[in-house]
Structures are given as C-alpha cells and as structure tokens.
Amino acid sequence: MRTNEIEQVSADITELNEIVPHNNNGSLSRRKTKSNSAISHEVEQNDEDYAEITFVIQGDSFALESLKPITGNNDHDEEDKLVLLGKGMEKKRSLSFGDSFVRSASIGMKQVSDELKRLTSFSKQVGIEKVKKYDRTESAACNAIKEFKFITKTDGDVGWFEVEKQFEILTSSTNGLLNRSLFAKCIGMNKESDEGFACELFDAISRRRNIHGDSINKAQFKDFWDQICDHNFDSRLRTFFDMVDKDADGRITEEEIKEIISLSAGTNKLSNIQNQAGEYAALIMEELDPDDTGFIMVNDLEMLLLHRPTHSKRGDSEYLSQILSTKLKARYGDNPIRKWYRHTIYFLHDNWKRIWILVLWIGVMCGLFAYKFVQYRRKAAYEVMGYCVCMAKGAGETLKLNMAIILLSVCRNTMTWLRNKTKIGIVVPFDDNLNFHKVIAVAIAIGVGIHAIYHLACDFPRLLHANGEKYKLMEPFFGIQPTNYWHFVKSWEGVTGILMVVLMTIAFILASPWFRSGKVKLPKPENVKCLQPLNSRRKIIGFNTLKFLQPLNSLVGFNAFWYSHHLFVFVYALLVVHGMKLYLTKEWYKKTTWMYLAIPIIIYALERLTRALRSRIKPVRILKVAVYPGNVLALHMSKPQGFRYKSGQCMFINCAAVSPFEWHPFSITSAPRDDYLSVHIRSLGDWTNSIRIKFLKSCLPPTNGQIPRAEYSPTDSSPSTTLPKVRIYGPYGAPAQDYKQYEVVLLVGLGIGATPMISIIKDILNNFKAMEEEEGNTIEEGTSGNKTDLNTFKTRKAYFYWMTGEQGSFDWFKEVMNDVAKEDHNGVIEIHNHLTSIYQEGDARSVLITMLQSLNHAKNGVDIVSGTRVKSHFARPNWRSVYKRIALNHPQTRVGVFYCGKPVLIKELRQLASDFSHNTTTKYDFHKENF
C-alpha cells in the first residue's frame, strides 16, 4: 500500500462518529460479523512492537475483527516490518474495494485513525523500497498496465460486433453453443500456434465461473469476451494468474510455471525456450520464492510484470516518450494543387538521377527511331513497302543501341571502378544498374516485336504481291520477285532473325520472377485431386504423364535462369550476322550493328577474362565452416593478398563441386580490417542448397547441441581437410558501401539481408577501436601523430535494426552482437534485434517471455531470445517512431538509410525518408539492395 493510500484511509476513518474503546495492551474490542471481504493493516505500536488489525465489511457496515500485537527482537525488526508491509500489499486490491463502504459507515474509530497515521510515518521511513516496487504511477508500471492485453488488436466493445458475427457463423450448426476448440478462431486468434493459448484462456475463465464442459452459449461467451477485454489491470492480471494456476488453489507451483512457459514459447515459435522451460521456471521461482515455499502468489506475479527491467536501448534518452509524441507539422496546407505541386517537387528531388538518365535514354531512342524512319521514308523501298519498312528499320536501330547498353549495365568491374575512382557516381545512379538492365530488356522485347512483326507480317507480303513495275525498284536488293513466302524465311536475314526471337523468348520467360524463383512447377501426381474421379485406366495414364513430366521442374529456378541467360552469347553472334546480311544496305560503313556492339562486347569479354584469371591467381582456403539454423552456411576464407574491399560490397563465389561454371554474388560479412573473408549463404535456391549440403557432409557431426562445423588444420586428417574448393572474384560495388559519407546511418536488414550491415557494424567498431588506440599512442608519445584514414572517418552514430522470423537466426551473428555490447564503450552503435514471430510486448501471449527475458538478462547478462548480450525486441518496429526519434536526436543532419532484404519494406522506408526529409531539418538519403 502506498503512503497516499494509507493517508486517505486514515482520513476516511476519522470522519466516523463512533469511537471504539482502545485497551492498554494494544488490543481493540472486537465485533464478529460474517464478512464478504477483509482488510488487514499493519500498525506500528512503538519503535519495537507492531500490531495487525483486521476489519470486517458487510453491506454498509464496517467493524474491527481483531488486533494482534506482534513483537520481535532487534535483529529481525527490519525483516518483520517488510513482512507486515508485504501482507498489506497483498490485500491492497481488497482495500480499494472497501473504500466506498468505509466512507458511508456509521462507526468512528479515532484510535485506529491515529494508528494509521503513525503507520504513514512508518511507511515513509521503513520499507520504502518495497512500497516503491508496487507503485503503478512509475513509467515502467504505467507502460505495463497499458500494454498488457489478451487481444492486442481489439479493444473492448469496439470489436464485439465483429466477434458476435463470427460467433453466429461458428455456432450456426451447434444450436448456439461454441466449442472450446473454436474459441481461438472466434475471438480472432486464427494462427495454429494460438489455439493452445486460447484453450488455456477458455479453461481459466471457465474455472473462475464454475462452468463445466467444453461448450458455452452466447451469454457466457459475451461474459468471457468482457473479461478478456477488461481495461482493469487487476482483472487482466487475475485472468492470467488463473491461466497459470490450473488447480485453482490460489498458488502457482514450479510445475505450473513450466507448463505456461512451454505454452508461451510454443505460441511464439521459440523452440529453444520451450526446450529449457524447466530451467526458466526454476529461475522465476528463485526470484519470486526466495524462502523456498514451493509456490508464488498473485502479488508476486504483479511485481514481476509491473517492474520488470526495461530494455536498455543504447542511446535512448530519458525524454524519449515525450519526443516520440511530438507531432511533425507539414509545411503546406490542404490545397490539393499545392499538395500535388509539393509532391512533384519532392519526387523530382529524390529521383533526379534516375529521371535524367531515363530521359536521356528515351530521347536517344526516339532520335534514332526518327532518323531511321525519315531515312527510309525517302528511299525507293517506301514505294513498295510503305510505312512498314520505316517502322521496322526504326525499331531495329533502337535495338542496336539497347543491345549495346544492356551489356554495359552488367559490367560490374567497370561500374565499381567508376564508382570508386571517379566522381560520375554523383550524377549516375550506379546502384540501380540491375533495375536499368530490366527496363532495357523490356525495351528490347518491344523493339523485337515491332521489328519482327512489321517485317514478317507487312514487308514480306507486300513484296510478294507488288506489281512488276514497282518491284523493279527492289530487284537490286532482293533479286527476281519471289513467288513464295519461304524465300524470305530461308535467307540469312530470316533464319538469324527467327533464331534470335526464339532464344530471346526462352531467356525472357525463364528470367521472369515466377520461373526464376521456382514458383511455377508441375504438381506431383499424388497431389493432383482432379485425377481422382477418372476411371482406373485414365487415372494411370494421367499419373504416368505427370510422372514423366516431373523432370521439367528442373528447368525452372535460378539455375535455369542463369544458363538460359548465356544463350545471349549466340544471340549476339546471330545479331552481328543479321546486321551484316541486310537486304536494303550494301555498303559496309552503313551496316552499323558492329559499331554499336564493338566496345560493349570488348569490355564485357575483358571482364569475364579478368574474372577467370583473378579466380585462379587468387585462390582461397576455407578456414572455418558452420551450418547454422535456418539453413545458413557460414564460410570463413583466407584473404588473398591485395584483395581490398569496402564494407557493404559483395563478391562472387564459385564451387566446382556444385557447378564449375556458375558464379553467385554474396555480401561480404567480414570487415576490411579483418584478416579473413567471410560470407553467410542462406539456402534459397538450387545452387545455395547444393553448396550447403556439400559442406555439411564435410563437417563434423554436432555434439551437445552444437551446430555442425569444421575448421582448417594442415596436420589434421579429419573431414575438415576434405572441404570443397571455392574460388572467388570481386569485390563489386553495392549501395551500402557509401555509408562512410554520413555521420549518422540507419541500417535495416531483413533476414539474411543483414549480411552487408554486419560488415558495416564491424567496420565501425574496428575503426573506433583503432582511433582509441591511436589516441592512446599519441598521448604516450606526446606528439600529434601521423594522420591516417581514421581521421577522415565520418560516421559517428549507427542505428541497426535487424528483423527475423526465426529464433535460430540470431546464432548467425552472435559473436558480432557480443563484441558490440562489450567493446562499444561510447554507445556509437545502437542495435535493435526484432523477432517478428513473437507477439508485441504487452500481449498476454508474450508477457511471460518478457519476464523471463528481463530476469535472465539481469542475472546472467544474456538475452534468452537471441542468446547474446543485446536484448531482443518483439514484433516489427514502428518505423515512423524510428525515423522520428532519429530526426529529433540528430537535427540539421543528413542520415543515410541503407536497406537490404526482400522488397516488402522498400516502399514504406523510402516514403518515410521522403516525408521526414521534407518536414524536418533532418535529411534522409534512402539506399536499397534487394534480392
């Protein structure tokens, strides 16, 4: 009970009219009455003696039941005081219930008032820590009270109408009775993992209301719903306590805690915690049951819930809650025209690099098309073939340009050199090379369609049916007038053109997202239900047909895309032949196809040759292998001499044991100052799955729950020495490598997309450690020291947000997380790990995980979710709050936002970067890399 509560009760009792006699020995006269509720207060009698007073309430009457003097020796005074105070706290809920009756009671108790006033003085001096522990006015307690809910997305009666509709649907065939197994679905918990939790919630409320059986009617369901959505914290806490207290004896045992931990862990897909439920149950009992009574009470559970240690978000200030509530005001009104104008200006400001490149490219294409169109409009061919030849030749000219540019967009060495060694990157968006590659591919497809259709469907038929007089104009180019269509098809121009169209079609189809990611596959025969109604003979034929066609599934996926893209070697060869055998152009200097392609093909060929030589000249040795949960393969390789790279860059890897020809890009997870190279490869396709299996076979079998791993040892004959050979080439530029341009960076990784961010985090940490060492050496030597690249290191603050849906993912970078927590003394790096499979903090389905997390981190310094020193957060971040906090912490600053992962977050992060850049003094530059 808090001091102000005691003072209020004292004032209420003073107003009573009748005074109860007070005996000299400290006992009060007693009136026995059957009670509905009892309130116990502990009163200080003197410096050494204490009394326990019990009041009885029935209806509007109030009476004293007993007063028991309690004495203790001097050695245990402090302990006795805390015990008494603890009992008072256990009954505080009953007190709040009885206050209204005390105010209207007709019996006065002045002596009791005096004693309670003395207790007020006592509570201010003794046991202040205990009282504070239950103070719900503190920020941590307030947050817990507001957040703790069973239904986080539905708030009380607001959601009852939807739930009522669902109840009517689910009970339409059961005479209005809702079965326990459908309770989860009815209240909105539709996930399979929620069913067990919902059933336990159903049982807890049923026990409280003495409802037997597995079905409830609508009135009972409404009562259940009101209980679940009750805003009163005590009510919600009582319900949660009842869920744990399965035998309804008012006490929670260690075995009951173990069961609810296992249930909560299963609901949140935390297999590691589920396996260690017994260990964590013992931890809770150790914290809340120091006297080893074998059980805990509801007030103990409340203490743990309300005053759990808060997350230590590195860099958060005390006024965080206030600045997050600050509203950012837009700089323009509600005028739609002004809004459109502002949005247009912002769009141009954010995308000017892309816009001018696209405008230049489209302008050049239009110019070439118009030039060829007008040129053939003035030739004799126009008299026979009309505008068809103009359209075909105009489209053909744009094809030459695009077939040249599309090669340059994948010349990674050239682009990396231009990015690193020149200032062209200021105006050219090299990060969008793959997107530009796709746009050009679409333009090529359109150009091929126009060129082929106008030739095959218009020009050639016109030549066949032209009158003799007009055709004489074409005899120098086509010879004697042909009599059949086959004449044009079998020519060099016809054969090469048709072959190019076929090869391009195959490459384009297999490069589409559906085929490249393997989403389009033939069903397995046993899974095809449509064959079931057929008769036996037809069914057998159908199954055999599907079985025969199953190998076609191997023609889709990344491997199919990779190999089919190499068909363009033949396409370019055919294009050169096609350009040299033109019908209407005989002069060699007018056959310009080779002119367009010469330089791009030479650059591309040199890059491929450099790749082959570099991978042979700079072989790598596998130093360490680990296969982590989530099908992630970590490779630590020797660093070739002269191999220099920047954090955020990627390199290509080839494993001959999987495929001697395929090279795949992966972000480098080691830092430039490390003496090794490392990559983390997640199995997301054919090649990545194959290389994981190859290395897994060479790893030593896991023991004692450890992951499969292998390390290089020249003198060891273990399987580690038989690891597959790996070749590399690179490095190549990536958006994240530009992080050093910013004083503040926001790094966002989704799943395996955290890999380039990990390299950046390690690089920042290594640079600051090196700067500290350099400063120490400078002070010792008493000189100013030599300036190094460390003096120009610009980044001073990094916010890293990593989201993953699997608990085992945290094992991938556990060492890095621990190093940051241990070595980052100045709080430069702020790490936020978010496990999205866990319900947000405050949800009853995750509240026990929050308690365990706080207890274990306080005791052992290790987070139970991630297994690192860095505390994990639940659910997804509120990105608007993240941007707002950074904007308020770093005004007048340009912040670099770097995202890597699937495209799902790109739109939101980019839009927020634009909004905050235009409405605050903090400017956000958004960069993304997706796969």
Coordinates of N, CA, C and O in Angstrom, one line a residue, residues 693-762:
I693 N 24.7 -28.5 -48.6 CA 24.7 -29.9 -48.4 C 26.2 -30.4 -48.6 O 26.6 -31.3 -47.8
K694 N 26.9 -29.9 -49.6 CA 28.3 -30.3 -49.8 C 29.2 -30.1 -48.6 O 29.9 -30.9 -48.2
F695 N 29.1 -28.9 -48.0 CA 29.9 -28.6 -46.9 C 29.4 -29.3 -45.6 O 30.2 -29.6 -44.7
L696 N 28.1 -29.5 -45.5 CA 27.5 -30.2 -44.4 C 28.1 -31.6 -44.3 O 28.3 -32.1 -43.2
K697 N 28.2 -32.2 -45.4 CA 28.8 -33.6 -45.4 C 30.2 -33.6 -44.9 O 30.7 -34.7 -44.4
S698 N 30.9 -32.5 -45.1 CA 32.3 -32.5 -44.7 C 32.5 -32.0 -43.3 O 33.6 -32.1 -42.7
C699 N 31.4 -31.6 -42.6 CA 31.5 -31.1 -41.3 C 31.5 -32.2 -40.3 O 30.9 -33.3 -40.5
L700 N 32.1 -32.0 -39.1 CA 32.0 -32.9 -38.0 C 30.6 -33.0 -37.5 O 29.9 -31.9 -37.4
P701 N 30.1 -34.1 -37.1 CA 28.7 -34.2 -36.6 C 28.6 -33.4 -35.3 O 29.5 -33.3 -34.5
P702 N 27.4 -32.7 -35.1 CA 27.2 -31.8 -34.0 C 27.1 -32.7 -32.7 O 26.6 -33.8 -32.7
T703 N 27.6 -32.1 -31.6 CA 27.6 -32.7 -30.3 C 27.1 -31.7 -29.2 O 27.4 -30.5 -29.3
N704 N 26.4 -32.2 -28.3 CA 25.9 -31.4 -27.1 C 25.1 -30.2 -27.6 O 25.3 -29.1 -27.1
G705 N 24.3 -30.4 -28.7 CA 23.5 -29.3 -29.1 C 24.3 -28.3 -30.0 O 23.7 -27.2 -30.4
Q706 N 25.5 -28.5 -30.2 CA 26.3 -27.5 -31.0 C 26.0 -27.7 -32.5 O 25.5 -28.7 -33.0
I707 N 26.3 -26.6 -33.3 CA 26.0 -26.7 -34.7 C 27.1 -27.4 -35.5 O 28.2 -27.5 -35.0
P708 N 26.8 -28.0 -36.6 CA 27.8 -28.6 -37.4 C 28.9 -27.6 -37.9 O 28.5 -26.6 -38.3
R709 N 30.1 -27.9 -37.7 CA 31.2 -27.0 -38.0 C 32.4 -27.8 -38.4 O 32.6 -29.0 -38.1
A710 N 33.4 -27.1 -39.1 CA 34.6 -27.7 -39.4 C 35.6 -26.5 -39.5 O 35.3 -25.4 -39.9
E711 N 36.9 -26.8 -39.2 CA 38.0 -25.8 -39.3 C 39.2 -26.4 -40.0 O 39.4 -27.6 -40.0
Y712 N 39.9 -25.5 -40.7 CA 41.1 -26.0 -41.4 C 42.2 -26.3 -40.5 O 42.5 -25.5 -39.6
S713 N 42.9 -27.4 -40.7 CA 44.0 -27.8 -40.0 C 45.0 -28.6 -40.9 O 44.6 -29.7 -41.3
P714 N 46.1 -28.0 -41.2 CA 47.0 -28.7 -42.2 C 47.5 -30.0 -41.7 O 47.8 -30.9 -42.6
T715 N 47.6 -30.3 -40.4 CA 48.1 -31.6 -40.0 C 47.0 -32.5 -39.5 O 47.3 -33.6 -39.1
D716 N 45.7 -32.1 -39.6 CA 44.7 -32.9 -39.2 C 44.1 -33.7 -40.3 O 43.9 -33.2 -41.4
S717 N 43.8 -35.0 -40.1 CA 43.2 -35.9 -41.2 C 41.7 -36.0 -41.0 O 41.1 -36.9 -41.6
S718 N 41.1 -35.1 -40.3 CA 39.7 -35.1 -40.1 C 39.0 -34.7 -41.4 O 39.6 -34.2 -42.3
P719 N 37.6 -34.8 -41.4 CA 36.9 -34.4 -42.6 C 37.1 -32.9 -42.9 O 36.8 -32.5 -44.1
S720 N 37.6 -32.1 -42.0 CA 37.8 -30.7 -42.3 C 38.8 -30.5 -43.5 O 38.7 -29.5 -44.1
T721 N 39.7 -31.4 -43.7 CA 40.7 -31.2 -44.8 C 40.1 -31.6 -46.1 O 40.8 -31.5 -47.1
T722 N 38.9 -32.2 -46.1 CA 38.3 -32.6 -47.4 C 37.2 -31.6 -47.8 O 36.3 -32.0 -48.5
L723 N 37.3 -30.4 -47.4 CA 36.2 -29.4 -47.7 C 36.3 -29.1 -49.2 O 37.3 -29.1 -49.8
P724 N 35.1 -28.8 -49.8 CA 35.1 -28.5 -51.2 C 35.9 -27.2 -51.5 O 36.0 -26.4 -50.6
K725 N 36.4 -27.1 -52.7 CA 37.2 -26.0 -53.1 C 36.3 -24.8 -53.5 O 35.3 -25.1 -54.1
V726 N 36.8 -23.6 -53.2 CA 36.0 -22.4 -53.5 C 36.9 -21.4 -54.2 O 38.0 -21.2 -53.8
R727 N 36.3 -20.8 -55.2 CA 37.0 -19.7 -55.9 C 36.2 -18.4 -55.8 O 35.0 -18.5 -55.7
I728 N 36.8 -17.3 -55.8 CA 36.1 -16.0 -55.6 C 36.6 -15.0 -56.6 O 37.7 -15.2 -57.2
Y729 N 35.8 -14.0 -56.9 CA 36.3 -12.8 -57.6 C 35.5 -11.6 -57.1 O 34.3 -11.7 -56.7
G730 N 36.1 -10.5 -57.2 CA 35.5 -9.3 -56.7 C 36.6 -8.4 -56.1 O 37.8 -8.6 -56.4
P731 N 36.2 -7.4 -55.3 CA 34.8 -7.1 -54.9 C 34.1 -6.3 -55.9 O 34.7 -5.7 -56.8
Y732 N 32.8 -6.2 -55.7 CA 32.0 -5.3 -56.5 C 31.2 -4.4 -55.7 O 30.8 -4.6 -54.5
G733 N 30.9 -3.2 -56.3 CA 30.2 -2.2 -55.6 C 28.7 -2.5 -55.2 O 28.1 -3.3 -55.9
A734 N 28.3 -1.9 -54.1 CA 26.9 -2.1 -53.6 C 26.5 -0.8 -52.9 O 27.3 0.0 -52.5
P735 N 25.2 -0.6 -52.8 CA 24.7 0.7 -52.2 C 25.3 0.9 -50.8 O 25.6 2.1 -50.4
A736 N 25.4 -0.1 -50.0 CA 25.8 0.1 -48.6 C 27.2 0.5 -48.4 O 27.6 1.0 -47.3
Q737 N 28.1 0.4 -49.4 CA 29.5 0.8 -49.3 C 29.6 2.3 -49.1 O 30.7 2.8 -48.6
D738 N 28.6 3.1 -49.4 CA 28.7 4.5 -49.3 C 28.3 5.0 -47.9 O 28.1 6.3 -47.7
Y739 N 28.2 4.2 -46.9 CA 27.8 4.6 -45.6 C 28.7 5.6 -44.9 O 28.3 6.4 -44.1
K740 N 30.0 5.6 -45.3 CA 31.0 6.5 -44.7 C 30.8 7.9 -45.1 O 31.4 8.8 -44.5
Q741 N 29.9 8.2 -46.0 CA 29.6 9.6 -46.4 C 28.7 10.3 -45.4 O 28.5 11.5 -45.5
Y742 N 28.2 9.5 -44.4 CA 27.2 10.1 -43.5 C 27.7 10.0 -42.0 O 28.3 9.0 -41.6
E743 N 27.4 11.0 -41.3 CA 27.7 11.0 -39.8 C 26.8 10.1 -39.1 O 27.2 9.5 -38.1
V744 N 25.5 10.0 -39.5 CA 24.5 9.1 -38.9 C 24.0 8.2 -40.0 O 23.6 8.6 -41.1
V745 N 23.9 6.9 -39.6 CA 23.4 5.9 -40.6 C 22.3 5.1 -39.9 O 22.4 4.7 -38.7
L746 N 21.3 4.7 -40.6 CA 20.2 3.8 -40.2 C 20.3 2.6 -41.1 O 20.1 2.7 -42.3
L747 N 20.7 1.5 -40.5 CA 21.0 0.2 -41.2 C 19.8 -0.7 -40.9 O 19.5 -1.0 -39.8
V748 N 19.2 -1.2 -42.0 CA 18.0 -2.1 -41.8 C 18.2 -3.3 -42.6 O 18.5 -3.3 -43.8
G749 N 18.2 -4.5 -41.9 CA 18.4 -5.8 -42.5 C 17.2 -6.7 -42.3 O 16.7 -6.7 -41.1
L750 N 16.7 -7.3 -43.3 CA 15.5 -8.2 -43.2 C 16.0 -9.6 -43.4 O 16.4 -10.0 -44.6
G751 N 16.0 -10.5 -42.4 CA 16.5 -11.8 -42.6 C 18.0 -11.9 -42.9 O 18.8 -11.2 -42.3
I752 N 18.3 -12.6 -44.0 CA 19.7 -12.8 -44.4 C 20.2 -11.4 -45.0 O 21.4 -11.3 -45.2
G753 N 19.3 -10.5 -45.2 CA 19.7 -9.2 -45.7 C 20.6 -8.4 -44.7 O 21.0 -7.3 -45.0
A754 N 20.8 -8.9 -43.5 CA 21.6 -8.3 -42.5 C 23.1 -8.4 -42.8 O 23.9 -7.7 -42.2
T755 N 23.5 -9.2 -43.8 CA 24.9 -9.5 -44.0 C 25.7 -8.3 -44.4 O 26.8 -8.1 -43.7
P756 N 25.3 -7.4 -45.3 CA 26.2 -6.2 -45.5 C 26.2 -5.3 -44.3 O 27.2 -4.6 -44.0
M757 N 25.1 -5.3 -43.5 CA 25.1 -4.4 -42.4 C 26.0 -4.9 -41.3 O 26.6 -4.1 -40.5
I758 N 26.2 -6.2 -41.2 CA 27.1 -6.8 -40.2 C 28.5 -6.3 -40.5 O 29.3 -6.0 -39.6
S759 N 28.9 -6.3 -41.8 CA 30.2 -5.9 -42.1 C 30.4 -4.4 -41.8 O 31.5 -4.0 -41.3
I760 N 29.4 -3.6 -42.0 CA 29.5 -2.2 -41.6 C 29.6 -2.0 -40.1 O 30.4 -1.2 -39.6
I761 N 28.8 -2.8 -39.4 CA 28.9 -2.7 -37.9 C 30.3 -3.0 -37.4 O 30.9 -2.3 -36.6
K762 N 30.9 -4.1 -37.9 CA 32.2 -4.5 -37.6 C 33.2 -3.4 -38.0 O 34.2 -3.2 -37.2

